[in-house]
Amino acid sequence: MKTHRIITDKLAQARQRGSCVFAANEAEGQALRRRVRAGELANPYHGVFVDAQYWNTLNGTEQACHLARCLAERYPSWVFAGPTAAALYGFDHQWSIHRSGLYLASSVRSRSSSNGVHHIFMPSIPLCETQGVKVTSVSRTLVDCALILPFANALPIFDSAFRRGSCAADGLRSLCAELHRDTSAADRVLQYVDPLSENGGESLARAVMIEEDFPVPQLQRVFANPRNSREWYRVDFAWQFPGGYTVVAEYDGMAKYSDPAMTGRRSIQAVVNQQNDRERKLYEWGVNRIVRLSYDDVVQRWPLVDKLTGAGLPRNIQA
């Protein structure tokens, strides 16, 4: 079988596995590098190759997982950690956390970062496996994410893990105590983790609210028709203040309007009409203000701040 046919088959098989390929010998390596120069293949890591057009369709999380699966095959002793392990576990997070590269557990303190791979020192590596890839335990993965990532990126990972029942707060606190280092960042995330958050977008929105000094919202509060308890709506975020003044915020990911799995294949107009009917009823049932937040509102921050302050939410800004 000619080399080009072998490579084509390997690329197709790797794609089915959600992985990349590496050269089995020098002849394959030369052929793969020629395809990179021709623009047919991408070379996202030293010695690792993937169809360029396919690679560009993947988001940051998918790319990180493809690389990890390939490198796990090439280097069986590698144990992935931190944000990379969180991606392999399938915890909700923002794709951007993978821009800095992959994370590995290392029992050698002096290992430095190179070629887009960062080493996290741990004298004893708590070994687990997911998707056939070696990773650190869920607890260690979460703690490392809290220590590496900003609060707003770490909270969605924690919410997702707790929502699945993959860990417990006491276990994480015990692990933090064993590390004999500053784990205040992990303590802060544990203070606010909430398994009621339904997805990473809602968790990110709540993290930004916290960082912008708004009161922590109640999640998934139910509002019911006072004349018919069987008619009710559950909202993403709610605040109720003395005197009964109630503010609701809804996080509108674009999937709410475009993903058939979420829209039931209804048209965008039908979804909007149902949304308007829902808002009308919430106002009738005692809600005073409803704020709709988009992903752009959250990541840009100032639109979120303007909308929430405009709805009357106070901010606990320290002088």
mmCIF file of C-alpha atoms in Angstrom:
data_model
loop_
_atom_site.group_PDB
_atom_site.id
_atom_site.type_symbol
_atom_site.label_atom_id
_atom_site.label_comp_id
_atom_site.label_asym_id
_atom_site.label_seq_id
_atom_site.Cartn_x
_atom_site.Cartn_y
_atom_site.Cartn_z
ATOM 1 C CA MET A 1 0.000 0.000 0.000
ATOM 2 C CA LYS A 2 1.407 3.394 -0.944
ATOM 3 C CA THR A 3 2.324 5.870 1.785
ATOM 4 C CA HIS A 4 -0.318 8.407 0.720
ATOM 5 C CA ARG A 5 -3.071 5.770 1.019
ATOM 6 C CA ILE A 6 -1.833 4.768 4.483
ATOM 7 C CA ILE A 7 -1.867 8.417 5.581
ATOM 8 C CA THR A 8 -5.349 9.015 4.153
ATOM 9 C CA ASP A 9 -6.671 5.984 6.035
ATOM 10 C CA LYS A 10 -4.935 7.014 9.282
ATOM 11 C CA LEU A 11 -6.368 10.522 9.053
ATOM 12 C CA ALA A 12 -9.887 9.168 8.491
ATOM 13 C CA GLN A 13 -9.602 6.713 11.388
ATOM 14 C CA ALA A 14 -8.228 9.409 13.705
ATOM 15 C CA ARG A 15 -11.094 11.713 12.805
ATOM 16 C CA GLN A 16 -13.589 8.983 13.744
ATOM 17 C CA ARG A 17 -11.854 8.670 17.137
ATOM 18 C CA GLY A 18 -11.788 12.431 17.662
ATOM 19 C CA SER A 19 -8.006 12.407 17.472
ATOM 20 C CA CYS A 20 -5.033 13.371 15.313
ATOM 21 C CA VAL A 21 -2.186 11.316 13.792
ATOM 22 C CA PHE A 22 1.563 11.077 14.272
ATOM 23 C CA ALA A 23 4.097 9.561 11.915
ATOM 24 C CA ALA A 24 4.969 5.901 12.405
ATOM 25 C CA ASN A 25 8.267 6.313 10.536
ATOM 26 C CA GLU A 26 10.382 8.876 8.707
ATOM 27 C CA ALA A 27 8.722 8.233 5.335
ATOM 28 C CA GLU A 28 5.320 9.005 6.821
ATOM 29 C CA GLY A 29 6.749 12.049 8.581
ATOM 30 C CA GLN A 30 8.074 13.460 5.316
ATOM 31 C CA ALA A 31 4.763 12.823 3.559
ATOM 32 C CA LEU A 32 2.808 14.469 6.385
ATOM 33 C CA ARG A 33 5.073 17.527 6.420
ATOM 34 C CA ARG A 34 4.678 17.884 2.648
ATOM 35 C CA ARG A 35 0.919 18.022 3.128
ATOM 36 C CA VAL A 36 1.362 20.673 5.805
ATOM 37 C CA ARG A 37 3.408 22.805 3.392
ATOM 38 C CA ALA A 38 0.697 22.321 0.764
ATOM 39 C CA GLY A 39 -1.943 23.542 3.242
ATOM 40 C CA GLU A 40 -3.779 20.216 3.357
ATOM 41 C CA LEU A 41 -2.854 19.382 6.946
ATOM 42 C CA ALA A 42 -2.480 21.346 10.171
ATOM 43 C CA ASN A 43 0.415 20.682 12.561
ATOM 44 C CA PRO A 44 -0.999 21.834 15.942
ATOM 45 C CA TYR A 45 1.744 20.159 18.012
ATOM 46 C CA HIS A 46 5.225 18.873 17.276
ATOM 47 C CA GLY A 47 4.838 15.650 15.300
ATOM 48 C CA VAL A 48 1.018 15.759 15.337
ATOM 49 C CA PHE A 49 -1.055 16.205 12.172
ATOM 50 C CA VAL A 50 -4.719 16.609 11.246
ATOM 51 C CA ASP A 51 -6.783 17.584 8.205
ATOM 52 C CA ALA A 52 -6.582 21.393 8.106
ATOM 53 C CA GLN A 53 -10.140 22.018 6.942
ATOM 54 C CA TYR A 54 -11.543 19.689 9.594
ATOM 55 C CA TRP A 55 -9.319 21.174 12.325
ATOM 56 C CA ASN A 56 -10.609 24.663 11.582
ATOM 57 C CA THR A 57 -14.198 23.539 12.168
ATOM 58 C CA LEU A 58 -13.385 22.488 15.753
ATOM 59 C CA ASN A 59 -13.782 24.797 18.731
ATOM 60 C CA GLY A 60 -11.012 25.232 21.302
ATOM 61 C CA THR A 61 -12.300 22.466 23.573
ATOM 62 C CA GLU A 62 -12.618 19.966 20.728
ATOM 63 C CA GLN A 63 -9.116 20.791 19.532
ATOM 64 C CA ALA A 64 -7.682 20.294 23.030
ATOM 65 C CA CYS A 65 -9.414 16.909 23.346
ATOM 66 C CA HIS A 66 -8.222 15.792 19.891
ATOM 67 C CA LEU A 67 -4.643 16.654 20.832
ATOM 68 C CA ALA A 68 -4.897 14.971 24.234
ATOM 69 C CA ARG A 69 -6.242 11.715 22.752
ATOM 70 C CA CYS A 70 -3.469 11.648 20.158
ATOM 71 C CA LEU A 71 -0.683 12.460 22.611
ATOM 72 C CA ALA A 72 -2.039 9.922 25.110
ATOM 73 C CA GLU A 73 -1.544 7.275 22.445
ATOM 74 C CA ARG A 74 1.941 8.523 21.626
ATOM 75 C CA TYR A 75 3.026 9.032 25.248
ATOM 76 C CA PRO A 76 1.111 6.468 27.367
ATOM 77 C CA SER A 77 2.649 7.710 30.636
ATOM 78 C CA TRP A 78 1.247 11.225 30.275
ATOM 79 C CA VAL A 79 -1.483 12.228 32.732
ATOM 80 C CA PHE A 80 -3.556 15.233 31.720
ATOM 81 C CA ALA A 81 -4.541 17.741 34.381
ATOM 82 C CA GLY A 82 -6.245 21.073 35.054
ATOM 83 C CA PRO A 83 -8.224 22.606 32.166
ATOM 84 C CA THR A 84 -7.289 19.760 29.788
ATOM 85 C CA ALA A 85 -8.610 17.133 32.195
ATOM 86 C CA ALA A 86 -11.770 19.223 32.728
ATOM 87 C CA ALA A 87 -12.371 19.164 28.968
ATOM 88 C CA LEU A 88 -11.865 15.388 28.798
ATOM 89 C CA TYR A 89 -14.282 14.911 31.711
ATOM 90 C CA GLY A 90 -16.802 16.957 29.722
ATOM 91 C CA PHE A 91 -17.361 19.662 32.336
ATOM 92 C CA ASP A 92 -18.906 22.905 31.074
ATOM 93 C CA HIS A 93 -16.395 25.672 30.402
ATOM 94 C CA GLN A 94 -15.427 28.418 27.967
ATOM 95 C CA TRP A 95 -13.375 27.333 24.960
ATOM 96 C CA SER A 96 -10.905 30.146 25.591
ATOM 97 C CA ILE A 97 -9.324 28.380 28.571
ATOM 98 C CA HIS A 98 -7.386 26.171 26.140
ATOM 99 C CA ARG A 99 -5.621 29.005 24.338
ATOM 100 C CA SER A 100 -2.594 28.675 26.607
ATOM 101 C CA GLY A 101 -2.099 24.999 25.700
ATOM 102 C CA LEU A 102 -2.386 21.591 27.355
ATOM 103 C CA TYR A 103 -1.792 20.749 31.026
ATOM 104 C CA LEU A 104 -0.005 17.678 32.357
ATOM 105 C CA ALA A 105 0.559 16.356 35.864
ATOM 106 C CA SER A 106 4.215 15.980 36.750
ATOM 107 C CA SER A 107 5.963 14.463 39.769
ATOM 108 C CA VAL A 108 9.109 16.424 38.855
ATOM 109 C CA ARG A 109 9.048 19.900 40.338
ATOM 110 C CA SER A 110 11.501 21.419 37.852
ATOM 111 C CA ARG A 111 9.577 20.561 34.686
ATOM 112 C CA SER A 112 9.075 23.740 32.691
ATOM 113 C CA SER A 113 6.421 24.594 30.124
ATOM 114 C CA SER A 114 7.351 24.007 26.488
ATOM 115 C CA ASN A 115 5.703 23.488 23.115
ATOM 116 C CA GLY A 116 2.340 24.564 24.492
ATOM 117 C CA VAL A 117 2.398 22.001 27.336
ATOM 118 C CA HIS A 118 2.304 23.175 30.951
ATOM 119 C CA HIS A 119 3.313 20.936 33.849
ATOM 120 C CA ILE A 120 1.515 20.962 37.206
ATOM 121 C CA PHE A 121 3.683 19.568 39.964
ATOM 122 C CA MET A 122 2.172 17.020 42.335
ATOM 123 C CA PRO A 123 4.344 14.624 44.384
ATOM 124 C CA SER A 124 1.713 11.908 44.103
ATOM 125 C CA ILE A 125 -0.502 11.965 41.018
ATOM 126 C CA PRO A 126 -4.141 10.904 41.711
ATOM 127 C CA LEU A 127 -4.647 8.849 38.569
ATOM 128 C CA CYS A 128 -8.015 8.290 36.866
ATOM 129 C CA GLU A 129 -9.102 7.573 33.316
ATOM 130 C CA THR A 130 -11.777 9.030 31.061
ATOM 131 C CA GLN A 131 -12.345 8.435 27.345
ATOM 132 C CA GLY A 132 -9.388 6.032 27.500
ATOM 133 C CA VAL A 133 -7.054 8.875 28.507
ATOM 134 C CA LYS A 134 -5.188 9.176 31.813
ATOM 135 C CA VAL A 135 -6.267 12.226 33.822
ATOM 136 C CA THR A 136 -6.029 13.494 37.374
ATOM 137 C CA SER A 137 -8.939 12.818 39.729
ATOM 138 C CA VAL A 138 -11.991 15.049 39.510
ATOM 139 C CA SER A 139 -11.146 16.715 42.827
ATOM 140 C CA ARG A 140 -7.555 17.463 41.859
ATOM 141 C CA THR A 141 -8.676 18.633 38.409
ATOM 142 C CA LEU A 142 -11.137 21.107 39.942
ATOM 143 C CA VAL A 143 -8.658 22.485 42.467
ATOM 144 C CA ASP A 144 -6.020 22.992 39.764
ATOM 145 C CA CYS A 145 -8.565 24.741 37.525
ATOM 146 C CA ALA A 146 -9.421 27.109 40.386
ATOM 147 C CA LEU A 147 -5.744 27.887 40.956
ATOM 148 C CA ILE A 148 -4.900 28.330 37.264
ATOM 149 C CA LEU A 149 -7.971 30.033 35.819
ATOM 150 C CA PRO A 150 -9.769 33.288 36.638
ATOM 151 C CA PHE A 151 -12.806 32.917 38.913
ATOM 152 C CA ALA A 152 -15.259 33.464 36.043
ATOM 153 C CA ASN A 153 -13.718 30.572 34.077
ATOM 154 C CA ALA A 154 -13.416 28.215 37.042
ATOM 155 C CA LEU A 155 -16.961 28.563 38.410
ATOM 156 C CA PRO A 156 -18.681 26.937 35.376
ATOM 157 C CA ILE A 157 -16.381 23.902 35.718
ATOM 158 C CA PHE A 158 -17.228 23.532 39.414
ATOM 159 C CA ASP A 159 -20.972 24.024 38.840
ATOM 160 C CA SER A 160 -20.921 21.355 36.134
ATOM 161 C CA ALA A 161 -19.011 18.841 38.265
ATOM 162 C CA PHE A 162 -21.282 19.394 41.270
ATOM 163 C CA ARG A 163 -24.391 19.176 39.085
ATOM 164 C CA ARG A 164 -23.236 15.721 37.980
ATOM 165 C CA GLY A 165 -22.495 14.671 41.547
ATOM 166 C CA SER A 166 -18.859 14.057 40.592
ATOM 167 C CA CYS A 167 -17.413 15.520 43.802
ATOM 168 C CA ALA A 168 -18.203 16.979 47.222
ATOM 169 C CA ALA A 169 -17.185 20.261 48.823
ATOM 170 C CA ASP A 170 -15.716 18.584 51.908
ATOM 171 C CA GLY A 171 -13.433 16.440 49.784
ATOM 172 C CA LEU A 172 -12.190 19.460 47.877
ATOM 173 C CA ARG A 173 -11.521 21.391 51.070
ATOM 174 C CA SER A 174 -9.568 18.448 52.478
ATOM 175 C CA LEU A 175 -7.501 18.284 49.307
ATOM 176 C CA CYS A 176 -6.779 22.018 49.499
ATOM 177 C CA ALA A 177 -5.530 21.583 53.082
ATOM 178 C CA GLU A 178 -3.187 18.795 51.964
ATOM 179 C CA LEU A 179 -1.527 20.943 49.300
ATOM 180 C CA HIS A 180 0.181 23.248 51.834
ATOM 181 C CA ARG A 181 -0.091 26.260 49.531
ATOM 182 C CA ASP A 182 -2.359 29.232 49.014
ATOM 183 C CA THR A 183 -5.672 27.792 47.852
ATOM 184 C CA SER A 184 -7.793 30.866 48.529
ATOM 185 C CA ALA A 185 -8.841 30.942 44.865
ATOM 186 C CA ALA A 186 -10.329 27.454 45.224
ATOM 187 C CA ASP A 187 -11.968 28.437 48.520
ATOM 188 C CA ARG A 188 -13.660 31.349 46.753
ATOM 189 C CA VAL A 189 -15.047 29.176 43.984
ATOM 190 C CA LEU A 190 -16.346 26.699 46.582
ATOM 191 C CA GLN A 191 -18.087 29.567 48.355
ATOM 192 C CA TYR A 192 -20.215 30.241 45.278
ATOM 193 C CA VAL A 193 -20.539 26.865 43.526
ATOM 194 C CA ASP A 194 -24.153 25.920 42.829
ATOM 195 C CA PRO A 195 -25.262 22.707 41.088
ATOM 196 C CA LEU A 196 -28.585 24.340 40.184
ATOM 197 C CA SER A 197 -26.837 26.220 37.374
ATOM 198 C CA GLU A 198 -28.045 24.501 34.216
ATOM 199 C CA ASN A 199 -25.149 25.230 31.855
ATOM 200 C CA GLY A 200 -21.808 26.942 31.450
ATOM 201 C CA GLY A 201 -23.320 30.128 30.053
ATOM 202 C CA GLU A 202 -25.503 30.641 33.122
ATOM 203 C CA SER A 203 -22.534 29.897 35.380
ATOM 204 C CA LEU A 204 -20.380 32.434 33.559
ATOM 205 C CA ALA A 205 -23.131 35.051 33.844
ATOM 206 C CA ARG A 206 -23.449 34.423 37.579
ATOM 207 C CA ALA A 207 -19.667 34.620 38.018
ATOM 208 C CA VAL A 208 -19.611 38.017 36.331
ATOM 209 C CA MET A 209 -22.495 39.201 38.539
ATOM 210 C CA ILE A 210 -20.476 38.167 41.595
ATOM 211 C CA GLU A 211 -17.306 39.836 40.342
ATOM 212 C CA GLU A 212 -19.277 43.001 39.604
ATOM 213 C CA ASP A 213 -20.543 43.035 43.221
ATOM 214 C CA PHE A 214 -24.213 42.327 42.579
ATOM 215 C CA PRO A 215 -26.173 40.230 45.107
ATOM 216 C CA VAL A 216 -25.882 36.500 44.447
ATOM 217 C CA PRO A 217 -29.073 35.467 42.614
ATOM 218 C CA GLN A 218 -31.410 32.645 43.493
ATOM 219 C CA LEU A 219 -31.214 30.020 40.742
ATOM 220 C CA GLN A 220 -34.095 28.229 39.048
ATOM 221 C CA ARG A 221 -36.787 29.909 41.118
ATOM 222 C CA VAL A 222 -40.314 28.829 40.227
ATOM 223 C CA PHE A 223 -43.115 31.361 39.697
ATOM 224 C CA ALA A 224 -46.629 29.910 39.566
ATOM 225 C CA ASN A 225 -50.027 31.173 38.513
ATOM 226 C CA PRO A 226 -51.774 32.009 41.839
ATOM 227 C CA ARG A 227 -55.054 30.786 40.345
ATOM 228 C CA ASN A 228 -53.653 27.589 38.830
ATOM 229 C CA SER A 229 -50.646 25.963 40.523
ATOM 230 C CA ARG A 230 -50.168 23.623 37.574
ATOM 231 C CA GLU A 231 -49.137 26.586 35.420
ATOM 232 C CA TRP A 232 -45.644 27.772 36.312
ATOM 233 C CA TYR A 233 -42.319 28.959 34.926
ATOM 234 C CA ARG A 234 -38.793 28.485 36.248
ATOM 235 C CA VAL A 235 -36.371 31.381 35.707
ATOM 236 C CA ASP A 236 -32.579 31.414 35.464
ATOM 237 C CA PHE A 237 -31.898 34.120 38.077
ATOM 238 C CA ALA A 238 -34.099 35.888 40.614
ATOM 239 C CA TRP A 239 -33.690 38.497 43.342
ATOM 240 C CA GLN A 240 -36.373 39.474 45.843
ATOM 241 C CA PHE A 241 -35.913 42.518 48.045
ATOM 242 C CA PRO A 242 -37.694 43.816 51.165
ATOM 243 C CA GLY A 243 -41.186 44.919 50.259
ATOM 244 C CA GLY A 244 -41.450 42.184 47.615
ATOM 245 C CA TYR A 245 -39.683 43.965 44.716
ATOM 246 C CA THR A 246 -38.607 41.094 42.440
ATOM 247 C CA VAL A 247 -36.144 41.096 39.552
ATOM 248 C CA VAL A 248 -35.672 38.198 37.148
ATOM 249 C CA ALA A 249 -32.808 37.730 34.698
ATOM 250 C CA GLU A 250 -32.820 35.217 31.857
ATOM 251 C CA TYR A 251 -29.682 34.101 30.023
ATOM 252 C CA ASP A 252 -30.358 33.827 26.294
ATOM 253 C CA GLY A 253 -27.794 31.645 24.555
ATOM 254 C CA MET A 254 -28.184 31.652 20.764
ATOM 255 C CA ALA A 255 -29.056 27.936 20.909
ATOM 256 C CA LYS A 256 -32.336 28.976 22.516
ATOM 257 C CA TYR A 257 -33.301 30.415 19.126
ATOM 258 C CA SER A 258 -31.399 28.209 16.638
ATOM 259 C CA ASP A 259 -30.788 24.725 18.096
ATOM 260 C CA PRO A 260 -33.615 22.358 17.040
ATOM 261 C CA ALA A 261 -33.064 20.329 20.201
ATOM 262 C CA MET A 262 -33.996 23.391 22.254
ATOM 263 C CA THR A 263 -36.597 24.986 20.003
ATOM 264 C CA GLY A 264 -38.531 21.832 19.166
ATOM 265 C CA ARG A 265 -37.943 22.844 15.521
ATOM 266 C CA ARG A 266 -40.154 25.876 15.918
ATOM 267 C CA SER A 267 -39.356 29.032 13.989
ATOM 268 C CA ILE A 268 -37.461 31.861 15.660
ATOM 269 C CA GLN A 269 -40.647 33.941 15.583
ATOM 270 C CA ALA A 270 -42.583 31.194 17.363
ATOM 271 C CA VAL A 271 -39.886 30.997 20.047
ATOM 272 C CA VAL A 272 -39.958 34.791 20.500
ATOM 273 C CA ASN A 273 -43.760 34.790 20.716
ATOM 274 C CA GLN A 274 -43.676 32.124 23.417
ATOM 275 C CA GLN A 275 -40.994 34.132 25.245
ATOM 276 C CA ASN A 276 -43.184 37.243 25.164
ATOM 277 C CA ASP A 277 -46.152 35.274 26.520
ATOM 278 C CA ARG A 278 -43.957 33.890 29.292
ATOM 279 C CA GLU A 279 -42.800 37.395 30.277
ATOM 280 C CA ARG A 280 -46.374 38.714 30.329
ATOM 281 C CA LYS A 281 -47.422 35.969 32.718
ATOM 282 C CA LEU A 282 -44.378 36.446 34.980
ATOM 283 C CA TYR A 283 -45.312 40.119 35.343
ATOM 284 C CA GLU A 284 -48.875 39.103 36.197
ATOM 285 C CA TRP A 285 -47.560 36.677 38.844
ATOM 286 C CA GLY A 286 -45.537 39.251 40.768
ATOM 287 C CA VAL A 287 -42.261 39.874 38.925
ATOM 288 C CA ASN A 288 -41.442 43.597 38.729
ATOM 289 C CA ARG A 289 -38.567 43.623 36.221
ATOM 290 C CA ILE A 290 -37.245 41.102 33.688
ATOM 291 C CA VAL A 291 -33.758 41.446 32.234
ATOM 292 C CA ARG A 292 -32.552 39.430 29.255
ATOM 293 C CA LEU A 293 -28.812 38.766 29.081
ATOM 294 C CA SER A 294 -26.917 37.587 26.011
ATOM 295 C CA TYR A 295 -23.480 36.003 25.828
ATOM 296 C CA ASP A 296 -22.066 39.292 24.524
ATOM 297 C CA ASP A 297 -23.601 41.133 27.495
ATOM 298 C CA VAL A 298 -21.778 38.760 29.815
ATOM 299 C CA VAL A 299 -18.334 38.766 28.199
ATOM 300 C CA GLN A 300 -18.359 42.537 27.612
ATOM 301 C CA ARG A 301 -19.605 43.032 31.194
ATOM 302 C CA TRP A 302 -20.717 46.664 30.934
ATOM 303 C CA PRO A 303 -24.026 45.750 29.166
ATOM 304 C CA LEU A 304 -24.759 43.266 31.969
ATOM 305 C CA VAL A 305 -23.914 45.899 34.588
ATOM 306 C CA ASP A 306 -26.092 48.518 32.855
ATOM 307 C CA LYS A 307 -29.068 46.162 32.551
ATOM 308 C CA LEU A 308 -28.953 44.969 36.152
ATOM 309 C CA THR A 309 -28.411 48.405 37.669
ATOM 310 C CA GLY A 310 -31.177 49.713 35.411
ATOM 311 C CA ALA A 311 -33.483 47.087 36.904
ATOM 312 C CA GLY A 312 -32.699 48.369 40.389
ATOM 313 C CA LEU A 313 -30.154 45.842 41.595
ATOM 314 C CA PRO A 314 -27.711 47.327 44.135
ATOM 315 C CA ARG A 315 -23.943 46.851 43.950
ATOM 316 C CA ASN A 316 -21.822 46.300 47.021
ATOM 317 C CA ILE A 317 -18.910 48.373 45.746
ATOM 318 C CA GLN A 318 -16.176 48.850 48.329
ATOM 319 C CA ALA A 319 -14.882 52.374 48.766
#
